[in-house]
mmCIF file of C-alpha atoms and ligand atoms in Angstrom:
data_model
loop_
_atom_site.group_PDB
_atom_site.id
_atom_site.type_symbol
_atom_site.label_atom_id
_atom_site.label_comp_id
_atom_site.label_asym_id
_atom_site.label_seq_id
_atom_site.Cartn_x
_atom_site.Cartn_y
_atom_site.Cartn_z
ATOM 1 C CA UNK A 1 3.426 10.405 4.427
ATOM 2 C CA UNK A 2 0.136 10.325 2.805
ATOM 3 C CA UNK A 3 -3.000 9.685 4.461
ATOM 4 C CA UNK A 4 -6.626 9.193 3.535
ATOM 5 C CA UNK A 5 -9.346 10.247 5.991
ATOM 6 C CA UNK A 6 -12.520 8.847 5.528
ATOM 7 C CA UNK A 7 -15.647 9.711 7.729
ATOM 8 C CA UNK A 8 -19.200 9.212 8.032
ATOM 9 C CA UNK A 9 -19.528 6.087 5.851
ATOM 10 C CA UNK A 10 -23.220 5.366 7.276
ATOM 11 C CA UNK A 11 -23.509 1.697 6.167
ATOM 12 C CA UNK A 12 -23.249 2.946 2.567
ATOM 13 C CA UNK A 13 -21.014 0.245 0.847
ATOM 14 C CA UNK A 14 -21.229 1.464 -2.596
ATOM 15 C CA UNK A 15 -19.843 4.691 -1.501
ATOM 16 C CA UNK A 16 -17.195 2.902 0.759
ATOM 17 C CA UNK A 17 -16.028 0.805 -2.237
ATOM 18 C CA UNK A 18 -15.710 3.678 -4.826
ATOM 19 C CA UNK A 19 -13.743 5.580 -2.163
ATOM 20 C CA UNK A 20 -11.417 2.578 -1.253
ATOM 21 C CA UNK A 21 -10.630 2.169 -5.048
ATOM 22 C CA UNK A 22 -9.867 6.031 -5.385
ATOM 23 C CA UNK A 23 -7.795 5.965 -2.475
ATOM 24 C CA UNK A 24 -5.940 2.810 -4.290
ATOM 25 C CA UNK A 25 -5.468 4.855 -7.131
ATOM 26 C CA UNK A 26 -3.937 7.956 -5.409
ATOM 27 C CA UNK A 27 -1.676 5.870 -3.335
ATOM 28 C CA UNK A 28 -1.366 6.299 0.461
ATOM 29 C CA UNK A 29 0.637 4.995 3.183
ATOM 30 C CA UNK A 30 -2.237 4.531 5.615
ATOM 31 C CA UNK A 31 -5.993 4.727 5.794
ATOM 32 C CA UNK A 32 -8.071 6.084 8.920
ATOM 33 C CA UNK A 33 -11.738 6.092 9.333
ATOM 34 C CA UNK A 34 -13.176 8.879 11.520
ATOM 35 C CA UNK A 35 -16.345 6.849 12.845
ATOM 36 C CA UNK A 36 -19.994 6.698 12.032
ATOM 37 C CA UNK A 37 -19.573 3.597 10.070
ATOM 38 C CA UNK A 38 -23.396 2.697 10.629
ATOM 39 C CA UNK A 39 -26.508 4.354 10.500
ATOM 40 C CA UNK A 40 -28.999 5.472 7.696
ATOM 41 C CA UNK A 41 -27.613 3.099 5.428
ATOM 42 C CA UNK A 42 -28.777 -0.662 4.546
ATOM 43 C CA UNK A 43 -25.392 -2.334 4.899
ATOM 44 C CA UNK A 44 -23.978 -1.999 8.668
ATOM 45 C CA UNK A 45 -22.384 -5.425 8.964
ATOM 46 C CA UNK A 46 -20.767 -5.622 5.080
ATOM 47 C CA UNK A 47 -19.434 -1.917 5.844
ATOM 48 C CA UNK A 48 -17.768 -2.951 9.163
ATOM 49 C CA UNK A 49 -16.545 -6.153 7.446
ATOM 50 C CA UNK A 50 -14.924 -4.125 4.844
ATOM 51 C CA UNK A 51 -13.037 -2.350 7.184
ATOM 52 C CA UNK A 52 -11.928 -5.243 9.060
ATOM 53 C CA UNK A 53 -11.091 -6.935 5.935
ATOM 54 C CA UNK A 54 -8.800 -4.030 4.886
ATOM 55 C CA UNK A 55 -7.365 -3.614 8.501
ATOM 56 C CA UNK A 56 -8.473 0.167 8.647
ATOM 57 C CA UNK A 57 -7.966 1.613 11.807
ATOM 58 C CA UNK A 58 -10.187 4.491 13.143
ATOM 59 C CA UNK A 59 -12.380 6.288 15.959
ATOM 60 C CA UNK A 60 -15.577 5.874 17.487
ATOM 61 C CA UNK A 61 -18.345 8.223 16.016
ATOM 62 C CA UNK A 62 -21.676 8.952 17.903
ATOM 63 C CA UNK A 63 -23.865 6.273 15.869
ATOM 64 C CA UNK A 64 -21.076 3.653 16.509
ATOM 65 C CA UNK A 65 -20.880 4.093 20.361
ATOM 66 C CA UNK A 66 -25.008 4.599 20.761
ATOM 67 C CA UNK A 67 -25.328 1.339 18.710
ATOM 68 C CA UNK A 68 -22.799 -0.497 20.382
ATOM 69 C CA UNK A 69 -24.125 0.802 24.065
ATOM 70 C CA UNK A 70 -27.983 -0.011 22.916
ATOM 71 C CA UNK A 71 -28.443 3.799 23.909
ATOM 72 C CA UNK A 72 -31.562 5.355 23.569
ATOM 73 C CA UNK A 73 -30.803 7.284 20.678
ATOM 74 C CA UNK A 74 -28.010 8.123 18.203
ATOM 75 C CA UNK A 75 -26.985 11.632 20.009
ATOM 76 C CA UNK A 76 -27.825 13.359 16.473
ATOM 77 C CA UNK A 77 -28.815 16.697 16.448
ATOM 78 C CA UNK A 78 -32.270 17.402 14.342
ATOM 79 C CA UNK A 79 -33.288 20.542 12.232
ATOM 80 C CA UNK A 80 -37.165 19.680 12.424
ATOM 81 C CA UNK A 81 -39.653 17.124 13.816
ATOM 82 C CA UNK A 82 -39.413 15.157 10.429
ATOM 83 C CA UNK A 83 -35.784 14.706 10.545
ATOM 84 C CA UNK A 84 -36.119 13.574 14.158
ATOM 85 C CA UNK A 85 -38.650 10.744 13.292
ATOM 86 C CA UNK A 86 -36.543 9.500 10.444
ATOM 87 C CA UNK A 87 -33.513 9.377 12.642
ATOM 88 C CA UNK A 88 -35.239 7.298 15.312
ATOM 89 C CA UNK A 89 -36.676 4.894 12.659
ATOM 90 C CA UNK A 90 -33.044 4.551 11.245
ATOM 91 C CA UNK A 91 -31.318 4.295 14.606
ATOM 92 C CA UNK A 92 -34.205 1.487 15.579
ATOM 93 C CA UNK A 93 -33.511 -0.464 12.327
ATOM 94 C CA UNK A 94 -29.829 -0.232 12.822
ATOM 95 C CA UNK A 95 -29.937 -1.728 16.508
ATOM 96 C CA UNK A 96 -31.727 -4.670 15.110
ATOM 97 C CA UNK A 97 -29.923 -5.507 11.933
ATOM 98 C CA UNK A 98 -26.444 -4.664 13.519
ATOM 99 C CA UNK A 99 -25.091 -8.479 14.459
ATOM 100 C CA UNK A 100 -23.647 -9.162 17.388
ATOM 101 C CA UNK A 101 -19.837 -9.231 15.662
ATOM 102 C CA UNK A 102 -20.360 -5.416 14.616
ATOM 103 C CA UNK A 103 -21.433 -4.179 17.876
ATOM 104 C CA UNK A 104 -18.624 -5.577 19.635
ATOM 105 C CA UNK A 105 -16.324 -4.041 16.932
ATOM 106 C CA UNK A 106 -17.979 -0.482 17.228
ATOM 107 C CA UNK A 107 -17.929 -0.932 20.888
ATOM 108 C CA UNK A 108 -13.968 -1.603 20.848
ATOM 109 C CA UNK A 109 -13.124 1.734 18.675
ATOM 110 C CA UNK A 110 -11.097 4.189 20.220
ATOM 111 C CA UNK A 111 -12.189 7.877 21.037
ATOM 112 C CA UNK A 112 -9.140 9.450 19.396
ATOM 113 C CA UNK A 113 -5.923 8.372 17.260
ATOM 114 C CA UNK A 114 -2.698 10.496 17.388
ATOM 115 C CA UNK A 115 -0.466 9.885 14.400
ATOM 116 C CA UNK A 116 3.322 10.944 13.957
ATOM 117 C CA UNK A 117 3.864 10.969 10.314
ATOM 118 C CA UNK A 118 7.546 12.001 10.761
ATOM 119 C CA UNK A 119 7.810 9.376 14.084
ATOM 120 C CA UNK A 120 7.504 9.791 17.649
ATOM 121 C CA UNK A 121 11.110 10.359 18.056
ATOM 122 C CA UNK A 122 11.105 13.870 16.782
ATOM 123 C CA UNK A 123 8.973 16.622 17.874
ATOM 124 C CA UNK A 124 6.132 16.816 15.406
ATOM 125 C CA UNK A 125 3.831 17.344 13.703
ATOM 126 C CA UNK A 126 1.206 15.161 15.424
ATOM 127 C CA UNK A 127 -2.241 14.614 13.211
ATOM 128 C CA UNK A 128 -4.978 13.675 15.967
ATOM 129 C CA UNK A 129 -8.276 12.010 14.923
ATOM 130 C CA UNK A 130 -11.748 12.521 16.506
ATOM 131 C CA UNK A 131 -15.158 12.463 15.199
ATOM 132 C CA UNK A 132 -16.594 15.523 17.215
ATOM 133 C CA UNK A 133 -14.656 17.302 19.426
ATOM 134 C CA UNK A 134 -11.940 16.476 22.020
ATOM 135 C CA UNK A 135 -14.871 15.765 24.683
ATOM 136 C CA UNK A 136 -17.902 14.036 22.954
ATOM 137 C CA UNK A 137 -18.471 12.419 19.565
ATOM 138 C CA UNK A 138 -21.543 14.168 19.457
ATOM 139 C CA UNK A 139 -20.363 18.019 19.181
ATOM 140 C CA UNK A 140 -20.809 19.704 15.727
ATOM 141 C CA UNK A 141 -17.781 21.244 14.755
ATOM 142 C CA UNK A 142 -19.199 23.436 12.031
ATOM 143 C CA UNK A 143 -17.558 25.754 9.530
ATOM 144 C CA UNK A 144 -19.183 28.676 11.657
ATOM 145 C CA UNK A 145 -17.507 28.146 14.677
ATOM 146 C CA UNK A 146 -15.140 30.995 15.862
ATOM 147 C CA UNK A 147 -11.533 31.067 16.144
ATOM 148 C CA UNK A 148 -12.002 31.065 20.080
ATOM 149 C CA UNK A 149 -13.758 27.735 19.742
ATOM 150 C CA UNK A 150 -11.338 26.159 17.833
ATOM 151 C CA UNK A 151 -8.639 27.486 19.607
ATOM 152 C CA UNK A 152 -10.273 25.998 22.971
ATOM 153 C CA UNK A 153 -10.383 22.905 21.176
ATOM 154 C CA UNK A 154 -6.969 22.625 20.135
ATOM 155 C CA UNK A 155 -5.885 23.283 23.605
ATOM 156 C CA UNK A 156 -7.958 20.538 24.986
ATOM 157 C CA UNK A 157 -6.382 18.061 22.385
ATOM 158 C CA UNK A 158 -3.079 19.053 23.120
ATOM 159 C CA UNK A 159 -2.279 20.207 19.653
ATOM 160 C CA UNK A 160 0.517 23.224 19.076
ATOM 161 C CA UNK A 161 1.403 25.203 15.969
ATOM 162 C CA UNK A 162 2.016 22.631 13.011
ATOM 163 C CA UNK A 163 -0.441 20.132 14.203
ATOM 164 C CA UNK A 164 -3.403 18.924 12.432
ATOM 165 C CA UNK A 165 -6.915 18.049 13.900
ATOM 166 C CA UNK A 166 -8.968 15.792 11.610
ATOM 167 C CA UNK A 167 -12.768 15.139 12.395
ATOM 168 C CA UNK A 168 -16.127 14.498 10.703
ATOM 169 C CA UNK A 169 -19.938 14.553 11.871
ATOM 170 C CA UNK A 170 -21.288 17.513 10.364
ATOM 171 C CA UNK A 171 -21.020 15.764 6.801
ATOM 172 C CA UNK A 172 -19.694 19.072 5.284
ATOM 173 C CA UNK A 173 -16.284 19.351 4.427
ATOM 174 C CA UNK A 174 -14.181 22.410 5.204
ATOM 175 C CA UNK A 175 -10.875 23.486 6.708
ATOM 176 C CA UNK A 176 -9.310 26.493 8.673
ATOM 177 C CA UNK A 177 -5.799 27.094 10.236
ATOM 178 C CA UNK A 178 -6.227 28.709 14.127
ATOM 179 C CA UNK A 179 -3.042 29.493 15.877
ATOM 180 C CA UNK A 180 -1.145 27.460 13.142
ATOM 181 C CA UNK A 181 -3.426 24.529 14.062
ATOM 182 C CA UNK A 182 -5.052 22.822 10.888
ATOM 183 C CA UNK A 183 -8.412 22.005 11.447
ATOM 184 C CA UNK A 184 -10.002 19.775 8.621
ATOM 185 C CA UNK A 185 -13.501 18.467 8.436
ATOM 186 C CA UNK A 186 -13.356 15.466 5.972
ATOM 187 C CA UNK A 187 -16.891 15.584 5.056
ATOM 188 C CA UNK A 188 -18.651 12.340 4.602
ATOM 189 C CA UNK A 189 -18.055 9.105 2.393
ATOM 190 C CA UNK A 190 -22.008 7.568 2.747
ATOM 191 C CA UNK A 191 -24.183 10.655 3.460
ATOM 192 C CA UNK A 192 -23.062 14.049 2.397
ATOM 193 C CA UNK A 193 -24.800 17.122 3.286
ATOM 194 C CA UNK A 194 -23.341 19.799 1.369
ATOM 195 C CA UNK A 195 -25.648 19.490 -1.527
ATOM 196 C CA UNK A 196 -23.087 17.271 -3.708
ATOM 197 C CA UNK A 197 -24.187 13.363 -3.657
ATOM 198 C CA UNK A 198 -20.934 12.159 -4.323
ATOM 199 C CA UNK A 199 -18.833 10.257 -1.594
ATOM 200 C CA UNK A 200 -16.399 12.608 0.045
ATOM 201 C CA UNK A 201 -13.181 12.192 1.862
ATOM 202 C CA UNK A 202 -9.482 13.713 2.358
ATOM 203 C CA UNK A 203 -6.131 13.109 1.355
ATOM 204 C CA UNK A 204 -3.560 14.230 3.700
ATOM 205 C CA UNK A 205 0.027 14.895 2.789
ATOM 206 C CA UNK A 206 2.485 15.546 5.577
ATOM 207 C CA UNK A 207 5.993 16.508 5.035
ATOM 208 C CA UNK A 208 8.613 18.313 7.248
ATOM 209 C CA UNK A 209 7.908 21.609 5.688
ATOM 210 C CA UNK A 210 4.176 21.275 6.099
ATOM 211 C CA UNK A 211 1.190 19.519 5.201
ATOM 212 C CA UNK A 212 -1.338 19.536 2.115
ATOM 213 C CA UNK A 213 -4.839 18.774 2.283
ATOM 214 C CA UNK A 214 -7.251 17.777 -0.988
ATOM 215 C CA UNK A 215 -10.778 17.375 -0.633
ATOM 216 C CA UNK A 216 -11.781 14.442 -3.145
ATOM 217 C CA UNK A 217 -15.174 13.761 -4.495
ATOM 218 C CA UNK A 218 -16.037 10.354 -5.922
ATOM 219 C CA UNK A 219 -18.980 9.267 -7.967
ATOM 220 C CA UNK A 220 -20.554 5.929 -6.890
ATOM 221 C CA UNK A 221 -23.651 3.892 -7.615
ATOM 222 C CA UNK A 222 -26.239 5.844 -5.744
ATOM 223 C CA UNK A 223 -29.022 3.865 -7.237
ATOM 224 C CA UNK A 224 -27.849 0.920 -5.912
ATOM 225 C CA UNK A 225 -27.971 2.239 -2.342
ATOM 226 C CA UNK A 226 -30.944 4.124 -2.869
ATOM 227 C CA UNK A 227 -32.588 0.783 -4.113
ATOM 228 C CA UNK A 228 -31.489 -1.111 -1.160
ATOM 229 C CA UNK A 229 -32.895 1.559 1.267
ATOM 230 C CA UNK A 230 -36.319 1.297 -0.661
ATOM 231 C CA UNK A 231 -36.185 -2.343 -0.451
ATOM 232 C CA UNK A 232 -35.703 -2.388 2.918
ATOM 233 C CA UNK A 233 -37.925 -1.247 6.109
ATOM 234 C CA UNK A 234 -35.557 2.135 6.294
ATOM 235 C CA UNK A 235 -37.694 5.178 5.560
ATOM 236 C CA UNK A 236 -37.694 5.802 1.612
ATOM 237 C CA UNK A 237 -37.003 9.472 2.581
ATOM 238 C CA UNK A 238 -33.295 8.642 3.309
ATOM 239 C CA UNK A 239 -33.082 7.334 -0.764
ATOM 240 C CA UNK A 240 -34.041 10.928 -1.670
ATOM 241 C CA UNK A 241 -31.801 12.423 0.889
ATOM 242 C CA UNK A 242 -28.766 10.773 -0.412
ATOM 243 C CA UNK A 243 -29.655 11.835 -3.899
ATOM 244 C CA UNK A 244 -29.801 15.417 -3.218
ATOM 245 C CA UNK A 245 -26.685 15.355 -1.179
ATOM 246 C CA UNK A 246 -28.406 16.058 1.996
ATOM 247 C CA UNK A 247 -30.681 18.928 0.670
ATOM 248 C CA UNK A 248 -34.119 17.100 0.110
ATOM 249 C CA UNK A 249 -35.170 17.241 3.915
ATOM 250 C CA UNK A 250 -33.270 21.085 4.546
ATOM 251 C CA UNK A 251 -35.733 23.626 6.112
ATOM 252 C CA UNK A 252 -36.988 25.932 3.722
HETATM 253 FE FE1 FE2 B 301 -22.420 11.021 10.801
#
């Protein structure tokens, strides 16, 4: 079975459409999103509508659940006061511009999804999808997390050797095997932070003899997104951030 895992689209419709076209070329059995459909980008309603139209299931990111609940902030982490201010402006904009149908959809997303590529009638493997970790969609599972941290995460999720755990939230793609469990951070479709502005996602092939992970990067019309951000009341700095692959606001 071949899956496309797409995460952290963040209302960047041109990035999403470029990824969906790439997925179509690659050919998959199913596509799942790993949350953070909205926030920072100018097309929250259109992004949700596209996923509904394509019947793409997925889990709730921190941005999705905080917008749906009308929470006081997005549950994001900030590296400096400027980032914090930008984040609050973006959250307020998204709360205002996400319509009722969008908020209802975001509020209905499940916290985790378990997939059985070879069928539930055999023992495994299981692919588990969350946005952050097993307990909260706000926890950043970064590449520098220890084996002990990831081992505890596997235990809490009920993942065993041979299983795959997919997640996003950090916007930086990476993978590691700990105790036979494969941890795959898919990176971000619409707001990468690893210095590469191109949309990122993962193709995951699962067979009886193991799994293969391919990190994909797709060019898209970043000017269209940047121009739409500048034309909106969203902070212009968010456009520079996209073009720089998340480096324009990085601390020196
Ligand atoms: Fe995100």
